[in-house]
C-alpha positions as YAML, in Angstrom:
chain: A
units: angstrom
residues:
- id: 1
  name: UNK
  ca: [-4.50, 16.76, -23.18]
- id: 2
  name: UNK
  ca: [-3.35, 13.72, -21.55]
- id: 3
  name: UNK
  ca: [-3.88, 13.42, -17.66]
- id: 4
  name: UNK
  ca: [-1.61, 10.92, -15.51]
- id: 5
  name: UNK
  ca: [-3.08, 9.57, -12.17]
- id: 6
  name: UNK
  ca: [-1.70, 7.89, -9.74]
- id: 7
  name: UNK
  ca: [-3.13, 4.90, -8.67]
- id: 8
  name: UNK
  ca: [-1.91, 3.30, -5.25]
- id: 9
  name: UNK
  ca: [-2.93, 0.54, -2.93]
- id: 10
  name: UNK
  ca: [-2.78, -2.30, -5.23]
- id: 11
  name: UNK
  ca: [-2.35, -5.95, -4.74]
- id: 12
  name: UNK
  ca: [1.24, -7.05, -6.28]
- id: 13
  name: UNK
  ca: [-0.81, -9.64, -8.45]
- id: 14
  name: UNK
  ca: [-2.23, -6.80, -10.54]
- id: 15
  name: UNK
  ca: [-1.42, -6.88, -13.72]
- id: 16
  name: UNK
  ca: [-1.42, -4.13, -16.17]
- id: 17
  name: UNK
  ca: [-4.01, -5.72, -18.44]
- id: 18
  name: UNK
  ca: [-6.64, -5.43, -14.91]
- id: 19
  name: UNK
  ca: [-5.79, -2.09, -15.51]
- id: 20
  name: UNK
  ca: [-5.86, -1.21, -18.69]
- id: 21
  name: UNK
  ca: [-9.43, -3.50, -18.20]
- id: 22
  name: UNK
  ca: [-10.46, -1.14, -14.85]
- id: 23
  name: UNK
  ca: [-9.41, 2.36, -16.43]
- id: 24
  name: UNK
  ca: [-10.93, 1.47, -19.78]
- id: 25
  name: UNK
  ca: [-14.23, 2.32, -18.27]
- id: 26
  name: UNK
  ca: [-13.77, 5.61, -17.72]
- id: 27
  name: UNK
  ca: [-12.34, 6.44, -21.58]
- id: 28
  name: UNK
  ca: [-9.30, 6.07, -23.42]
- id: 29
  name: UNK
  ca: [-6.12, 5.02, -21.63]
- id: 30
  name: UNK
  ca: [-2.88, 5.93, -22.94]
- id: 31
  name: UNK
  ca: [-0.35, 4.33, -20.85]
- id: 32
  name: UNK
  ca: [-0.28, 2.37, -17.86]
- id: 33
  name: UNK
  ca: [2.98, 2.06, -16.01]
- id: 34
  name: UNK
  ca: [2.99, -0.32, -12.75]
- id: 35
  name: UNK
  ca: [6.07, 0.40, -10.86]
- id: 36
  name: UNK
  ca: [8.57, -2.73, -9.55]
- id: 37
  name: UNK
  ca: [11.21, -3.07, -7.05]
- id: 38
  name: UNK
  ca: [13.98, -2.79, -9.01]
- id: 39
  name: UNK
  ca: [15.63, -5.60, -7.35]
- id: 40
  name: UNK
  ca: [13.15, -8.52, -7.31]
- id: 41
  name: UNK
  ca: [11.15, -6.82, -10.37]
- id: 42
  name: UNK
  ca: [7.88, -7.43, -8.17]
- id: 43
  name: UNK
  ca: [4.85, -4.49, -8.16]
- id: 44
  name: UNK
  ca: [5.07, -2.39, -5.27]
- id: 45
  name: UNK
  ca: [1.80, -2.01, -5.18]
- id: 46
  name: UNK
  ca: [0.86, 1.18, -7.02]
- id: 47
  name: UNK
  ca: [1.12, 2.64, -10.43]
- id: 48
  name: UNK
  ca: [0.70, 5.33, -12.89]
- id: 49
  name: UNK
  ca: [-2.25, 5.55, -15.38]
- id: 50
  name: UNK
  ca: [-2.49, 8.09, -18.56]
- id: 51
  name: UNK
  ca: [-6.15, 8.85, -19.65]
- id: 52
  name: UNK
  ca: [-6.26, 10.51, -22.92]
- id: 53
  name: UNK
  ca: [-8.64, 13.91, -21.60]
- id: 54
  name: UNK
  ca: [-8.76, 15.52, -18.23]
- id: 55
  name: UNK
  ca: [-12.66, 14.85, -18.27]
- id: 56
  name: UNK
  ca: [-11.87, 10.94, -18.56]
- id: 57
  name: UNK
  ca: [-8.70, 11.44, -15.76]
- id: 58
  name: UNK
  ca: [-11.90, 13.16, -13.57]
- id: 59
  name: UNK
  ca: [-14.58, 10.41, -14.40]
- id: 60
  name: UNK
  ca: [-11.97, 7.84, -13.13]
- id: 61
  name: UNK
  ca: [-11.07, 9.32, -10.08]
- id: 62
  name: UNK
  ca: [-14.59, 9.30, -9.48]
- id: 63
  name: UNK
  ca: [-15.70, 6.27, -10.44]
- id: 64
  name: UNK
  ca: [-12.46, 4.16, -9.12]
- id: 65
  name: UNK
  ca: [-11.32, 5.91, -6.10]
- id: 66
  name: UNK
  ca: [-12.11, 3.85, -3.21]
- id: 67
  name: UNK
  ca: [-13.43, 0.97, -5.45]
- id: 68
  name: UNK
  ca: [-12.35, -2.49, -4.62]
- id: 69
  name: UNK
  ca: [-9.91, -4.17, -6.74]
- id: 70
  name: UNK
  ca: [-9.04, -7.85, -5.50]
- id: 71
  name: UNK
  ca: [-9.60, -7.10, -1.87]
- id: 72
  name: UNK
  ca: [-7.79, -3.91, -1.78]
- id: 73
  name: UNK
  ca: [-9.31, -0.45, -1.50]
- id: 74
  name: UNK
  ca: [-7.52, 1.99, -4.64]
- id: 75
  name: UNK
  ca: [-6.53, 5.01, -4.54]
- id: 76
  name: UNK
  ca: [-6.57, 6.87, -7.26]
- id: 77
  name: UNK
  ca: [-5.89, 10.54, -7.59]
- id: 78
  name: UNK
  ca: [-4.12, 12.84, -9.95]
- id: 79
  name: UNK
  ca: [-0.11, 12.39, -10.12]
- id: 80
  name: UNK
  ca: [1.22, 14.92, -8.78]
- id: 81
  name: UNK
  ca: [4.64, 16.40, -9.99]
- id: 82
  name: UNK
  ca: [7.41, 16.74, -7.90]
- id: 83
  name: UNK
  ca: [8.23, 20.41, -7.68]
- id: 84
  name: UNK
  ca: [11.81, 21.85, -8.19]
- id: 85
  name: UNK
  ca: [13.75, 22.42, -4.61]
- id: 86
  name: UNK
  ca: [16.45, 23.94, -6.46]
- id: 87
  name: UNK
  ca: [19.66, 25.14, -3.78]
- id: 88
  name: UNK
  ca: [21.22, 21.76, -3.70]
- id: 89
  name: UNK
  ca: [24.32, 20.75, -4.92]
- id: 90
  name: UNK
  ca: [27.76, 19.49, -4.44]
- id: 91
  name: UNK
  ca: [28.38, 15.78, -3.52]
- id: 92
  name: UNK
  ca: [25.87, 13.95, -1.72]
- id: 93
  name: UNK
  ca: [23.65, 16.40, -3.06]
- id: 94
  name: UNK
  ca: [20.76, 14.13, -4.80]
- id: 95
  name: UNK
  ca: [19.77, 13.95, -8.43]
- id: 96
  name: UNK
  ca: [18.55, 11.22, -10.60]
- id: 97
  name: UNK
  ca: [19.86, 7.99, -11.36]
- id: 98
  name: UNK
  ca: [23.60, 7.66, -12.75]
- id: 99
  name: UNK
  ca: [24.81, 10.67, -10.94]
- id: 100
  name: UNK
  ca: [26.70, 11.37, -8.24]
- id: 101
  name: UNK
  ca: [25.86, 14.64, -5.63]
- id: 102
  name: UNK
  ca: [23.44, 16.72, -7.23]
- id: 103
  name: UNK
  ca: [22.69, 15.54, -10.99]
- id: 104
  name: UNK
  ca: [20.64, 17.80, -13.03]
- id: 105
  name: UNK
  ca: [20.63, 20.10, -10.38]
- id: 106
  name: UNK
  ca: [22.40, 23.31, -10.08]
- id: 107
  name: UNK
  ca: [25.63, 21.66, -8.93]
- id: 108
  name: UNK
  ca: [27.22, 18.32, -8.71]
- id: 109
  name: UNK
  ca: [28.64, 15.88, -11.58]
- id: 110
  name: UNK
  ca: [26.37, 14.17, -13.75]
- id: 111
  name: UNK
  ca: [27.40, 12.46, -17.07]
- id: 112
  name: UNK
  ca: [27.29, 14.78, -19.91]
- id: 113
  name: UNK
  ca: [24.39, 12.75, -21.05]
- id: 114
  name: UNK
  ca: [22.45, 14.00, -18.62]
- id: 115
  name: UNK
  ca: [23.47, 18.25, -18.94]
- id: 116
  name: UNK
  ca: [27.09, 18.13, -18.13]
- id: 117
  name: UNK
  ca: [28.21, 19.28, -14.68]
- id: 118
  name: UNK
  ca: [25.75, 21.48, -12.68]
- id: 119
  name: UNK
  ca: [22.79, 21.63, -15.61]
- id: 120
  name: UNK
  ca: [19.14, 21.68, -15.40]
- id: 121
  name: UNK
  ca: [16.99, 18.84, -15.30]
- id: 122
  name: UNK
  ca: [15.61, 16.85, -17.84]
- id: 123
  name: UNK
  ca: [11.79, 15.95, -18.42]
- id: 124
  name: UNK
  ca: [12.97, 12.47, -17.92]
- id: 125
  name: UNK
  ca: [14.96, 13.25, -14.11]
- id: 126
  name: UNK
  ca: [11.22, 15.23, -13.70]
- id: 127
  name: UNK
  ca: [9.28, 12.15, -14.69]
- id: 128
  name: UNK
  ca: [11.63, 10.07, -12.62]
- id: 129
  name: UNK
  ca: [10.81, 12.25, -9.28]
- id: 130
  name: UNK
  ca: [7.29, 12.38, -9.87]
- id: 131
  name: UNK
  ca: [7.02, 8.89, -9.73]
- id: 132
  name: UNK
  ca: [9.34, 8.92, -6.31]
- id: 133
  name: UNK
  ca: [7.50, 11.84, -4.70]
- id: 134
  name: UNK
  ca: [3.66, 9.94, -5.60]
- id: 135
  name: UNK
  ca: [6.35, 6.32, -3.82]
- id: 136
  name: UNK
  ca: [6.31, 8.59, -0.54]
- id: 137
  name: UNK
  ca: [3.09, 9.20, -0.72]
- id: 138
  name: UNK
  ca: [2.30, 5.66, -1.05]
- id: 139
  name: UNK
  ca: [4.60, 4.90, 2.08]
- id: 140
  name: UNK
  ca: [3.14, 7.34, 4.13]
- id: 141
  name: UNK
  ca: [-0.60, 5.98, 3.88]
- id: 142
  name: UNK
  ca: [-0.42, 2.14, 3.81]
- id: 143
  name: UNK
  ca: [1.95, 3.17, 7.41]
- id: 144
  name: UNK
  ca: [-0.88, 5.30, 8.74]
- id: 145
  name: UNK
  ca: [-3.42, 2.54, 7.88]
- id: 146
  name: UNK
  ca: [-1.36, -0.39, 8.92]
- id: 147
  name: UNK
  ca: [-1.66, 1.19, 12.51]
- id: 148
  name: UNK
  ca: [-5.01, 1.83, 12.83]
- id: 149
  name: UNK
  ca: [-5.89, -1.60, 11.18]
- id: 150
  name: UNK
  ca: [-3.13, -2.60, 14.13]
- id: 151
  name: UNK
  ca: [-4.72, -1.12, 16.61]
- id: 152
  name: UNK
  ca: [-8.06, -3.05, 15.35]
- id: 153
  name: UNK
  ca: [-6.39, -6.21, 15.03]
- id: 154
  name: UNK
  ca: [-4.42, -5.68, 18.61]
- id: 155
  name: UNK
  ca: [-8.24, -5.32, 20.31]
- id: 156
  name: UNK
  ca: [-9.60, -7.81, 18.21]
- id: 157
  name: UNK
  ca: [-7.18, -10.18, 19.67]
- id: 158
  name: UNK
  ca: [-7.26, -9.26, 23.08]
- id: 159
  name: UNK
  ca: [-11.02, -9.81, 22.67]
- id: 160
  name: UNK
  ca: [-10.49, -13.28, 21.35]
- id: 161
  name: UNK
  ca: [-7.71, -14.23, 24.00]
- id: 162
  name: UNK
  ca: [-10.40, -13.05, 26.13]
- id: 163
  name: UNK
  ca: [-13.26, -15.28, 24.56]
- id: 164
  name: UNK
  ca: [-11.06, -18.07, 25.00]
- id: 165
  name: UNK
  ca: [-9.87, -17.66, 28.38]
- id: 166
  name: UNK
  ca: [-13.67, -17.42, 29.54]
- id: 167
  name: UNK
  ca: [-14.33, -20.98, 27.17]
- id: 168
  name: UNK
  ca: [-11.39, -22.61, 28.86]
- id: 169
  name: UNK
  ca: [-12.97, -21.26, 32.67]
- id: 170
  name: UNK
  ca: [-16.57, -22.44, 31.27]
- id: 171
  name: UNK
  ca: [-15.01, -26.30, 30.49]
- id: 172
  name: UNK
  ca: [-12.49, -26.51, 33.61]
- id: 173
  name: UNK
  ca: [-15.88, -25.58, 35.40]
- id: 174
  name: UNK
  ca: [-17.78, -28.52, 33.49]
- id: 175
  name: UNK
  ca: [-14.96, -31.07, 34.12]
- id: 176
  name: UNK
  ca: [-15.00, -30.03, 37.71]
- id: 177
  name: UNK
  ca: [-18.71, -31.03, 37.93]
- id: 178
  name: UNK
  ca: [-17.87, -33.94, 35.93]
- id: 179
  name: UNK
  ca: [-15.48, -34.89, 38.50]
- id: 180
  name: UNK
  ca: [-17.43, -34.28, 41.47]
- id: 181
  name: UNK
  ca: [-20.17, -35.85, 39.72]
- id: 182
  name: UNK
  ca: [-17.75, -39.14, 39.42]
- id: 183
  name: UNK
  ca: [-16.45, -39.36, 42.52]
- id: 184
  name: UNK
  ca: [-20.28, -38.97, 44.04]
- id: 185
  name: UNK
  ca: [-20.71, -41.60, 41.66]
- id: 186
  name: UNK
  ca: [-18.60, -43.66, 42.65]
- id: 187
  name: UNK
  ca: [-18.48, -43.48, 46.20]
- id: 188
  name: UNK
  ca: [-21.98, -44.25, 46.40]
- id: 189
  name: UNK
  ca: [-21.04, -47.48, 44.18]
- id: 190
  name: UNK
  ca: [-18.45, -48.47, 46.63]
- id: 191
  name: UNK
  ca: [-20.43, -47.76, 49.62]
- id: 192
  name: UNK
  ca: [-23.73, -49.61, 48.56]
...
């Protein structure tokens, strides 16, 4: 039975063939699916990978999880699907694309391609929140990582600035002796 991961912190230059190249190592993949912004059409940086068995979905994880891919750490873990909140409804109530309040939920208006008013949710809407819920995820680690590689970046600088600063002391401290130097120089020029 077919397994779908989800594979996240990827550089938006990836293309599916790297992929399909990368995966292809650990057995059969069925489908690759690299999500884009659906404005600019550009990768945002993660995607969704179908390996034909669970035992090839498990010897990817394993092998590719933490593996570098140009420059980027992946990470690669079983998709995960979104589970059914159910007790929403009504306008402004969520649901998938093309409907307004609560879709395929148990209330709102959706067009009757989509189940009529107030129906259940397709496979589809499922598929469609899946791939949102494993976007959160996404969002929530790059954020937790950006700060801590912040905070390493902040001291790094601070240590630089401070490298610099003592430089600049070390060289107003040679031109000083320089100067003095000169002006000895110089005075005992004049004075001889």
């Amino acid at each position: 039975m077919a397994t779908k991961l989800y594979v996240g912190n990827l550089s938006f230059e990836t293309t599916q063939q790297d992929l399909e190249e990368l995966f292809g190592q650990a057995g059969q993949v069925d489908s690759i699916s690299i999500v884009t912004d659906d404005d600019t059409g550009r990768s945002r940086g993660f995607a969704f990978v179908e390996m034909a068995t669970n035992e090839e979905a498990q010897a990817a994880i394993q092998a590719l999880n933490g593996k570098d891919m140009d420059g980027r750490s992946l990470k690669v873990n079983k998709a995960r699907a979104k589970e059914d909140r159910g007790g929403r409804g009504g306008f402004g109530g969520g649901g998938g694309r093309g409907s307004f309040g609560g879709g395929g939920r148990s209330g709102g208006f959706s067009p009757p391609s989509s189940r009529g008013f107030g129906g259940g949710r397709s496979d589809s809407t499922r598929d469609w929140e899946a791939e949102r819920e494993n976007e959160q995820q996404e969002k929530e680690i790059p954020e937790s990582v950006i700060r801590l590689t912040g905070q390493a970046q902040f001291h790094s600088s601070i240590k630089e600035i401070e490298s610099t600063i003592e430089r600049m002391q070390r060289t107003q401290e040679e031109i000083d002796l320089i100067t003095a130097q000169t002006r000895e120089a110089m005075a005992k020029l004049l004075g001889a």
